[in-house]
Backbone as CSV, one residue per row, in Angstrom:
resi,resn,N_x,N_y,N_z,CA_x,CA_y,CA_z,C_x,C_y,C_z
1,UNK,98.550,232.144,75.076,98.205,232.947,76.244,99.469,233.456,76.918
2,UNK,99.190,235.013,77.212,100.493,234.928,77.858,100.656,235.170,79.142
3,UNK,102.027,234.512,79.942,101.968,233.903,81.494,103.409,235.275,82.222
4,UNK,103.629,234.885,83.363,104.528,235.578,84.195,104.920,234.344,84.673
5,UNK,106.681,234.036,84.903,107.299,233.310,85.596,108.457,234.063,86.804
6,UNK,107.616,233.513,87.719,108.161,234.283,88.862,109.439,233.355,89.507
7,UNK,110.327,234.317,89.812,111.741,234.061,90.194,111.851,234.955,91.395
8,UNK,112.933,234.000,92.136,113.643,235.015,93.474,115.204,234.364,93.545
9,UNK,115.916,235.193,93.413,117.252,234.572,93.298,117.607,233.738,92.343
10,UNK,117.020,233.518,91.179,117.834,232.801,89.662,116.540,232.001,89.729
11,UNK,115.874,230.990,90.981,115.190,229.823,91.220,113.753,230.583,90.722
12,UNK,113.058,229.814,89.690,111.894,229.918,89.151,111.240,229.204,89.899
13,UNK,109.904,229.935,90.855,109.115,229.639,91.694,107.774,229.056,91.487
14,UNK,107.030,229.330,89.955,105.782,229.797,89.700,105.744,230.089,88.437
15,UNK,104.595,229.569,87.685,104.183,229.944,86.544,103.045,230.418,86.712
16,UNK,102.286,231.651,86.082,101.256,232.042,85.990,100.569,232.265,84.871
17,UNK,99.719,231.693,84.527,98.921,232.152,83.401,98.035,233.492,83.297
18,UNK,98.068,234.110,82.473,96.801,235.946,82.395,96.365,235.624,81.862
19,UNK,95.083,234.459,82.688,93.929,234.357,82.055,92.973,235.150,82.512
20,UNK,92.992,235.970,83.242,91.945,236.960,83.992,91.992,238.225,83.492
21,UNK,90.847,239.316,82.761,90.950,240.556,82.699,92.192,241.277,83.445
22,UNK,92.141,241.311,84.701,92.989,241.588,86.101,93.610,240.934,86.422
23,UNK,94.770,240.811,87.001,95.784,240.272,88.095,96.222,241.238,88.718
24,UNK,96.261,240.984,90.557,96.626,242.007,91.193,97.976,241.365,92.051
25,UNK,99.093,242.032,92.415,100.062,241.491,92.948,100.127,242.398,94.026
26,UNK,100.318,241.615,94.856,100.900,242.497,96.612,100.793,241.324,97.767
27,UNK,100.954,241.893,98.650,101.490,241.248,100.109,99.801,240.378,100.767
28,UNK,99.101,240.803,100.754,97.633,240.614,101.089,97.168,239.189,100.457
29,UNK,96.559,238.857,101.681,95.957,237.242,100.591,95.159,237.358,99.607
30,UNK,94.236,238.511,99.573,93.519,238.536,98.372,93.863,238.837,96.742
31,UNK,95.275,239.013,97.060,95.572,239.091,95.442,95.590,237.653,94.928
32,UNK,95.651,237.953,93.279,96.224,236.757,92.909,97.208,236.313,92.600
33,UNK,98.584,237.095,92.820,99.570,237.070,92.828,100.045,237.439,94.154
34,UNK,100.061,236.866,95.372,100.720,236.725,97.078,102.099,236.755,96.928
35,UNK,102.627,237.879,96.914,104.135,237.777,97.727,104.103,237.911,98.876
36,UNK,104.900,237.108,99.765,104.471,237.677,101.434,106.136,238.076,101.715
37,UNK,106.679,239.249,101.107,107.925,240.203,101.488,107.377,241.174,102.037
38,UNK,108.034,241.954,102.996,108.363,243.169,103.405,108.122,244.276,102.543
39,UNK,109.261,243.995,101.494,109.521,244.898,100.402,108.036,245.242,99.784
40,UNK,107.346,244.376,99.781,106.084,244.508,98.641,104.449,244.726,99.533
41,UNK,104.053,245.909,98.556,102.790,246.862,99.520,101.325,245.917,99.298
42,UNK,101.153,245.795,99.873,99.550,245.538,100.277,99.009,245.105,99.211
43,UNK,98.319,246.048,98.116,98.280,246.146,96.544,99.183,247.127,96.005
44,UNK,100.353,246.335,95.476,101.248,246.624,95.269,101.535,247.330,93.311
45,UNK,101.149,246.088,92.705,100.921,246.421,91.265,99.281,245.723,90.519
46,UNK,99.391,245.783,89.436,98.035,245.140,88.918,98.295,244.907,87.099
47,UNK,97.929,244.213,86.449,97.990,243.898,84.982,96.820,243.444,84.634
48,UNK,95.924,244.291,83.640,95.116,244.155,83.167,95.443,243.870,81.622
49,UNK,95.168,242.880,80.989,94.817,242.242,79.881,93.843,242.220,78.936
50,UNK,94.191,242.847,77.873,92.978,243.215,76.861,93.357,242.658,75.456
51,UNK,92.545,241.717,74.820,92.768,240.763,74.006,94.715,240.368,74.026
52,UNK,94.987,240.638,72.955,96.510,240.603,72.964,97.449,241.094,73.810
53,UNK,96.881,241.758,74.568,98.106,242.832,75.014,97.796,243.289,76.932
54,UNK,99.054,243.378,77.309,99.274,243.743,78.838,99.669,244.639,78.846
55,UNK,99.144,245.227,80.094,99.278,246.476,80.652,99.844,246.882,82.325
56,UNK,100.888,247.059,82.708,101.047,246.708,83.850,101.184,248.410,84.640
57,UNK,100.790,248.541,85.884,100.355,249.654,86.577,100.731,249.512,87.882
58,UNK,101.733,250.511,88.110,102.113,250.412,89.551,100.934,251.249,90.806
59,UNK,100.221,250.524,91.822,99.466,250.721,92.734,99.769,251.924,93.778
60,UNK,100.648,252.982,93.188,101.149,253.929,94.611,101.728,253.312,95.487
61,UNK,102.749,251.766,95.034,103.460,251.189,95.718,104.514,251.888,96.619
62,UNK,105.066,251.470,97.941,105.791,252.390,98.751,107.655,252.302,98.104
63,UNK,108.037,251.072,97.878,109.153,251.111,97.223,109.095,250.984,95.713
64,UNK,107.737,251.093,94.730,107.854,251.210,93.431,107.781,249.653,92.790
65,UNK,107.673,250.030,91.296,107.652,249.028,90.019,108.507,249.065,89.136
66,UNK,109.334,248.060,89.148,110.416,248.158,88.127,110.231,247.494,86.893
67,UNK,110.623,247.647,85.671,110.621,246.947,84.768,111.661,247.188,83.374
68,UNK,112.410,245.813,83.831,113.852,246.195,83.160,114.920,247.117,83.826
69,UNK,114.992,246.880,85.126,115.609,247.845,85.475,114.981,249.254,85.726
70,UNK,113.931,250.176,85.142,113.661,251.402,85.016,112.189,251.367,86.151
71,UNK,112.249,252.541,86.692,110.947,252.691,87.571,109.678,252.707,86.868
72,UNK,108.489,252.596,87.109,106.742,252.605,86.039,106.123,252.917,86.746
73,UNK,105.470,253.874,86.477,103.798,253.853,86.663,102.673,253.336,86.138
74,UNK,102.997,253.223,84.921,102.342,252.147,83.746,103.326,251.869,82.796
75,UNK,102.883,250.662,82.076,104.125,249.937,81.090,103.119,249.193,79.925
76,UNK,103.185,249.407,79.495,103.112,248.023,78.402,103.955,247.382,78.143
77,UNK,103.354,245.979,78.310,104.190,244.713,78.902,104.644,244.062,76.875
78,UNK,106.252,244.233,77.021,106.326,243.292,76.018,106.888,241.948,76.158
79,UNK,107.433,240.950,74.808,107.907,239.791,75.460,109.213,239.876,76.067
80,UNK,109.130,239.121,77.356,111.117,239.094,77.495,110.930,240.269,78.768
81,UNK,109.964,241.300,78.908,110.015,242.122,79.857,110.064,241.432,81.682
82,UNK,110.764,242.149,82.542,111.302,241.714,83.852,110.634,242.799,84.691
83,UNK,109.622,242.228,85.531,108.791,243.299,86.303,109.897,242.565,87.866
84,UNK,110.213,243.807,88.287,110.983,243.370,89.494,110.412,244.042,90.567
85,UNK,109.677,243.288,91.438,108.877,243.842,92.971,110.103,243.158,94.417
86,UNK,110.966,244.400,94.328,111.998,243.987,95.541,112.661,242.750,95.055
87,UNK,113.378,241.611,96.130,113.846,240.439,95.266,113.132,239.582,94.168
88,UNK,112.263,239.769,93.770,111.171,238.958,93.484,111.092,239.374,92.129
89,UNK,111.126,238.256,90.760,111.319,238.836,89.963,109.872,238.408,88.890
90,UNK,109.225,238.895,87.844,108.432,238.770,87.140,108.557,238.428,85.617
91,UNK,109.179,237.762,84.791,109.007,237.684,83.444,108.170,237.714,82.336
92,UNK,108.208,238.335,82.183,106.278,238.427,81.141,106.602,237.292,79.752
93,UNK,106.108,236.734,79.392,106.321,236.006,78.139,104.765,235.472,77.594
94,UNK,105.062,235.977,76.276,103.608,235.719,75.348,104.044,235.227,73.723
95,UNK,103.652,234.366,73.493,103.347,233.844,72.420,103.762,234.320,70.496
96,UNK,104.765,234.303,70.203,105.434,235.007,68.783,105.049,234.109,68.075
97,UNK,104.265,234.831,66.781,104.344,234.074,65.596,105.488,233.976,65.107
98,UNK,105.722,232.888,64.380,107.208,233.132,63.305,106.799,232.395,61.872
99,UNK,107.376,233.223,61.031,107.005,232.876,59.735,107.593,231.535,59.242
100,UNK,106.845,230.591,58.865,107.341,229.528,58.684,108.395,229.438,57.133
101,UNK,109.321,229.107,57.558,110.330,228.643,56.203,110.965,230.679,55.377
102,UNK,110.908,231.259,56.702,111.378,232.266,56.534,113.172,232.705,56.545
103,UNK,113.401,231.372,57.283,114.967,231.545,57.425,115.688,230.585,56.046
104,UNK,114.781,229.671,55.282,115.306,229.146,54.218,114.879,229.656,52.739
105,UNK,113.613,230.669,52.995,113.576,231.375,51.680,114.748,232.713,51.083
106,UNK,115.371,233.449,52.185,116.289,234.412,52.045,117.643,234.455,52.919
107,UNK,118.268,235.274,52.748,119.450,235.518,53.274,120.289,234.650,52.680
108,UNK,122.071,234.751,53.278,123.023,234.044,52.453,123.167,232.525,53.003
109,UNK,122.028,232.090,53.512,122.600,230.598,53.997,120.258,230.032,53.457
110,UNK,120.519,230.911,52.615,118.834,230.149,52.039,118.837,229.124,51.620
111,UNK,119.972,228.299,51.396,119.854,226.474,51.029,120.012,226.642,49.640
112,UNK,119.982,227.328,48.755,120.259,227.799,47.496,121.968,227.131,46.676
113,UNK,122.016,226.530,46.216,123.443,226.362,45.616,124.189,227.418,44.530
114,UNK,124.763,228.346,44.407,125.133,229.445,43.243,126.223,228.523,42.177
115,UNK,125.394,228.886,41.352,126.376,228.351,39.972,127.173,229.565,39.564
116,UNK,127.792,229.302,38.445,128.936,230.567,38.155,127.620,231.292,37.360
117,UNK,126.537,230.913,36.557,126.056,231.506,35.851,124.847,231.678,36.479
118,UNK,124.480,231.710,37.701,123.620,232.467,38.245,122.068,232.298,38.437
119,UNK,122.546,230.347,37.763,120.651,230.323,37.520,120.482,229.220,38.338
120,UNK,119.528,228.688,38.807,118.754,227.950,39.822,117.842,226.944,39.064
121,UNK,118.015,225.922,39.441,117.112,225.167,39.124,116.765,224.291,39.910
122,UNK,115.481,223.192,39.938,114.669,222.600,41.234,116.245,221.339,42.202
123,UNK,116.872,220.701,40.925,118.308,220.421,40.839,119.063,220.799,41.763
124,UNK,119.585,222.250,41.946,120.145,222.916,42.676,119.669,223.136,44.408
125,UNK,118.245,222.620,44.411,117.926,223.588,45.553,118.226,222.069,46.917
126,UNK,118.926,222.535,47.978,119.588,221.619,48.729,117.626,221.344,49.986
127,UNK,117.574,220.496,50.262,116.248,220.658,51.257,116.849,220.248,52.497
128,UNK,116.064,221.363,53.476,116.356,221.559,54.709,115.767,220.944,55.850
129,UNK,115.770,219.678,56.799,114.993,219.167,57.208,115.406,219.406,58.888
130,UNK,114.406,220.120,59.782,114.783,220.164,60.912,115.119,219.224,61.814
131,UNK,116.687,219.122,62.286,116.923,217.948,63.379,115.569,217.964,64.665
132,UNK,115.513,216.678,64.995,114.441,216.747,66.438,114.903,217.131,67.199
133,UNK,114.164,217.814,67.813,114.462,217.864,69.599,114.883,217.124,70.755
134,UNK,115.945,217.573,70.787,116.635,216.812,71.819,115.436,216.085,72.841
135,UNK,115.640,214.973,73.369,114.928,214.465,74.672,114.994,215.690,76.016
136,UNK,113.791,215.942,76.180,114.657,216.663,78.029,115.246,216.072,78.643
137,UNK,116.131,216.879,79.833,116.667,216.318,79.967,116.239,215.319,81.585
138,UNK,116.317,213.866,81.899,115.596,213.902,82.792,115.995,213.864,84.455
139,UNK,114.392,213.939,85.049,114.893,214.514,86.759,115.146,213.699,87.238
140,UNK,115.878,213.960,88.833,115.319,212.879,90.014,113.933,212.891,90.352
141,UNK,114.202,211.754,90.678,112.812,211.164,91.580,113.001,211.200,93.478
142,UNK,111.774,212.081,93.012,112.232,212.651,94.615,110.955,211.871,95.383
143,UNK,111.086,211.194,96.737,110.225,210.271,97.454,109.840,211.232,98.883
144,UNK,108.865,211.208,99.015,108.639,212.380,100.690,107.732,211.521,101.360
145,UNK,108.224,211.453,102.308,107.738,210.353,103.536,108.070,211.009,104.944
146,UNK,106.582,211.161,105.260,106.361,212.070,106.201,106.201,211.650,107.677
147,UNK,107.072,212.320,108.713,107.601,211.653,110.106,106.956,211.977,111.175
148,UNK,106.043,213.017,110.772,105.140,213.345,111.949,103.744,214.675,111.544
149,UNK,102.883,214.273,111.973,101.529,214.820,111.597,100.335,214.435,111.543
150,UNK,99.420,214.822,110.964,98.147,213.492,111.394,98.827,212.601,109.789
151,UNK,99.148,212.464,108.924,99.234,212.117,107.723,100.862,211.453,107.914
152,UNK,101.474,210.892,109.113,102.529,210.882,109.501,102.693,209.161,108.996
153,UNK,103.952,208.804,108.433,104.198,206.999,107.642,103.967,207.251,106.149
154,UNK,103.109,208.174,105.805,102.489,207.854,104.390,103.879,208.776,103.099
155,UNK,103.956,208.139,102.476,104.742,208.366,101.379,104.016,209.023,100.088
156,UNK,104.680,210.181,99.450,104.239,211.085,98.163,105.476,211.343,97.500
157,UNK,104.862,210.871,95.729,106.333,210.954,95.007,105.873,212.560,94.553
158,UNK,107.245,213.533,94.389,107.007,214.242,93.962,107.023,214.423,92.021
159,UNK,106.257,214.988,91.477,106.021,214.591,90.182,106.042,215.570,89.270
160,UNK,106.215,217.062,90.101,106.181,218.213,89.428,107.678,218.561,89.385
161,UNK,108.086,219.587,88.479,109.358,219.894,88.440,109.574,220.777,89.968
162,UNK,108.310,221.832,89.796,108.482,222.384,91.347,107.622,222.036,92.419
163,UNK,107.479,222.028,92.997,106.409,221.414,94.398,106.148,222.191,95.387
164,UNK,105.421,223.223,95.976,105.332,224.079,96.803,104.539,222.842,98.213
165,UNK,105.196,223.261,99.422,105.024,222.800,100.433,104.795,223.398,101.581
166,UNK,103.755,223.351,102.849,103.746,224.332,103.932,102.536,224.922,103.746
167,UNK,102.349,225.774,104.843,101.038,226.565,104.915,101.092,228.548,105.489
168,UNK,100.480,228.470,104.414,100.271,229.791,103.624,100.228,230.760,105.427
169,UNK,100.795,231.603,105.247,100.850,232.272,105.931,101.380,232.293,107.295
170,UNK,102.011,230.796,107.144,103.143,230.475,108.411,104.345,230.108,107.739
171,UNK,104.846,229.291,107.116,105.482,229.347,105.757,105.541,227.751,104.948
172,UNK,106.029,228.304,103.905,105.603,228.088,102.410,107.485,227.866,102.197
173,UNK,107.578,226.381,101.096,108.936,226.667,100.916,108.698,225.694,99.241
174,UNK,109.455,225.833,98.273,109.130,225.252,96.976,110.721,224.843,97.187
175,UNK,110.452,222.958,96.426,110.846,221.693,96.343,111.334,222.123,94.637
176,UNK,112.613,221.823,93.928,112.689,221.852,92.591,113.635,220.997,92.276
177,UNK,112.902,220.115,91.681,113.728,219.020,90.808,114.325,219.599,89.322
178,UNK,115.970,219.479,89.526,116.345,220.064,88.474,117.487,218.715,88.025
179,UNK,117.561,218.470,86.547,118.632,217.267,85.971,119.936,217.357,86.955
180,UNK,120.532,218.470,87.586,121.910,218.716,88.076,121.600,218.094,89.809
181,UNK,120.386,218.221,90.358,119.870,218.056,91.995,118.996,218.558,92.041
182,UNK,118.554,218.698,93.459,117.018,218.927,94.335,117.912,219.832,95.220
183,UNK,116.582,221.024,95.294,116.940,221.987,95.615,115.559,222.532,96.469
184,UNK,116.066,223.262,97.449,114.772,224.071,98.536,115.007,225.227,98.673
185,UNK,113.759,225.792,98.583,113.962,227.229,98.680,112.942,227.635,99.510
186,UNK,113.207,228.572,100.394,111.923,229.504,101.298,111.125,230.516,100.365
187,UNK,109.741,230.463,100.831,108.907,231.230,99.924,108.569,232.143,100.212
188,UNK,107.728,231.648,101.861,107.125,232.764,103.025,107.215,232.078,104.038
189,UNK,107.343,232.799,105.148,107.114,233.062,106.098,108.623,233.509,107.277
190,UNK,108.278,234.055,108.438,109.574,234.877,108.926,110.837,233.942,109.451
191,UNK,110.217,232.508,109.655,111.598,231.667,110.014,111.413,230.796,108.787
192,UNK,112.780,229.836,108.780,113.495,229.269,107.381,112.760,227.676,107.805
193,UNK,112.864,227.028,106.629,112.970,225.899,106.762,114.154,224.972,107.262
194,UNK,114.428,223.968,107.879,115.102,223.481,107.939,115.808,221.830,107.550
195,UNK,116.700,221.786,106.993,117.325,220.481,106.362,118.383,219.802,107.828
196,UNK,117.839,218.633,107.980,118.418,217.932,109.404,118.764,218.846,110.154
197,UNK,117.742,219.591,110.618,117.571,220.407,111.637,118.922,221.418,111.871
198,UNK,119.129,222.030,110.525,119.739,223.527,110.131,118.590,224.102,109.515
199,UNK,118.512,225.431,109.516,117.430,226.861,108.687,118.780,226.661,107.469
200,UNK,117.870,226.903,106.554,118.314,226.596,105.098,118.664,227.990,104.607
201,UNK,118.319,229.183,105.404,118.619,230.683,105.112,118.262,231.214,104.083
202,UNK,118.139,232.145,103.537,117.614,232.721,102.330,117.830,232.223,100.681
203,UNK,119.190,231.577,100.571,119.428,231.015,99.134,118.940,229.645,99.108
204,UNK,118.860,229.366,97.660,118.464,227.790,97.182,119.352,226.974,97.999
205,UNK,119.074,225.710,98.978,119.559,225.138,99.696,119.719,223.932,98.639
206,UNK,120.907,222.492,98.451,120.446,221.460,97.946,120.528,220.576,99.344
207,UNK,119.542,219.706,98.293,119.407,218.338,99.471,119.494,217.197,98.521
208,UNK,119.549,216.225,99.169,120.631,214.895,99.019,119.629,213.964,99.327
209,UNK,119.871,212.234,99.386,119.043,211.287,99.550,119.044,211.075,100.987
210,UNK,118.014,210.754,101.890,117.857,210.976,103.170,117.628,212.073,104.330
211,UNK,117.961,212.857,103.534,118.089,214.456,104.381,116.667,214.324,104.800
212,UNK,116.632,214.944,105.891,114.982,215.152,106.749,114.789,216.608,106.878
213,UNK,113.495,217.168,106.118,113.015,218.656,106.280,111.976,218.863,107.106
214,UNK,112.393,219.512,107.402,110.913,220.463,108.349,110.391,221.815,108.052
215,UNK,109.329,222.061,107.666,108.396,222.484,106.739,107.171,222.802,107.406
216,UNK,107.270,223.850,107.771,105.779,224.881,108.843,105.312,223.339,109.883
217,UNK,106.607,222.875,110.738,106.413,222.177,111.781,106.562,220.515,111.062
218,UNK,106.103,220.212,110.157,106.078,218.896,109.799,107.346,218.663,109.114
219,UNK,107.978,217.424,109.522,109.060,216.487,109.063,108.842,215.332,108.434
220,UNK,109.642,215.727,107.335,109.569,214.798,106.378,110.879,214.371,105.819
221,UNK,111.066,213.294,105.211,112.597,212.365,104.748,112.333,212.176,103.125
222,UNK,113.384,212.593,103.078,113.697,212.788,101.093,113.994,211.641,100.713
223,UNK,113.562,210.803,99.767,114.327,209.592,98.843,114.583,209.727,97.849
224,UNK,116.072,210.160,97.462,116.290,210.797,96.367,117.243,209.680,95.300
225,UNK,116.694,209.786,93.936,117.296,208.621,93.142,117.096,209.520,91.934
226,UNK,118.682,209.130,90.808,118.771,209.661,90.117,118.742,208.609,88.886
């Protein structure tokens, strides 16, 4: 199936799956894709999905649809394509077959041994066995223990790589556990979150073990272990 991974500033926010005929993206709660920027119109764009294949259509947006850099009115969406709505970025990615044992039947590294006389036999043929996959690599464990609210004492481990936090339409800020640190980012709304009572400002903020956030009014304390 193929999904959109939404980015703002390098930080991957969101995975989406196109499992729906339609997806509509814009500023409005009723899409299913909510950006709440400035930059981005009302119903802004839309991607309709027909068996294999996407189709993406810019809505008479006021600042436009980019993709790859170039302006659209319509696109067909391939893999690897970058739909960019203002900072906010879109990756389209869908599903490649690949021919199995295609890179060891030809070319000059086919596993083949050459004799001077040119002939092959079962003898000759070297077998190619794929190394495993590395382990991922792994996260912190991030602890949120919350300092004031009706839900105020009670402790939640976070368990997702990203964690969206806050309420929709006052603001919204996503939590990302990455192998290197923990990191915060603002999603929506017109004031920032804040880390021990600083606004974290528009870029990926990191936070540390103990730091206390505040998050559309509620404060909460990080327990961070690596």
């Amino acid at each position: 199936m193929a999904r959109l991974i939404l980015s703002m500033d390098g930080l991957v926010l969101k995975e989406i799956p196109l499992n729906k005929p339609r997806i509509s993206i814009g500023r409005r709660q009723h899409n299913d894709i909510q950006i709440d920027n400035l930059a981005i119109s009302g119903e802004h764009a839309a991607i309709v999905t027909i068996l294999n294949d996407s189709f993406l259509e810019d809505l008479n947006s006021t600042n436009g649809t980019l993709v790859n850099g170039q302006a659209i009115s319509k696109h067909v969406l391939k893999n690897n394509d970058v739909i960019e709505l203002g900072k906010y970025k879109l990756k389209y990615m869908t599903d490649v077959a690949v021919a199995v044992g295609e890179s060891i039947a030809s070319g000059p590294n086919s596993g083949f041994s050459r004799w001077p006389d040119s002939k092959r036999s079962f003898t000759d043929t070297q077998v190619l066995i794929p190394r495993p996959p590395a382990p991922p690599p792994s996260l912190p464990k991030v602890v949120v223990r919350l300092l004031t609210g009706p839900n105020s004492g009670k402790s939640l481990e976070l368990v997702k790589a990203l964690t969206t936090l806050g309420k929709p339409g006052l603001q919204v800020a996503v939590i990302a556990r990455r192998p290197e640190g923990v990191l915060i980012t603002r999603v929506e709304g017109e004031s920032f979150p804040t880390v021990n009572g600083q606004a974290i400002g528009g870029e990926a903020h990191p936070l540390k073990d103990k730091d206390v956030v505040e998050i559309a009014g509620i404060r909460m304390e990080l327990t961070v272990t690596y």
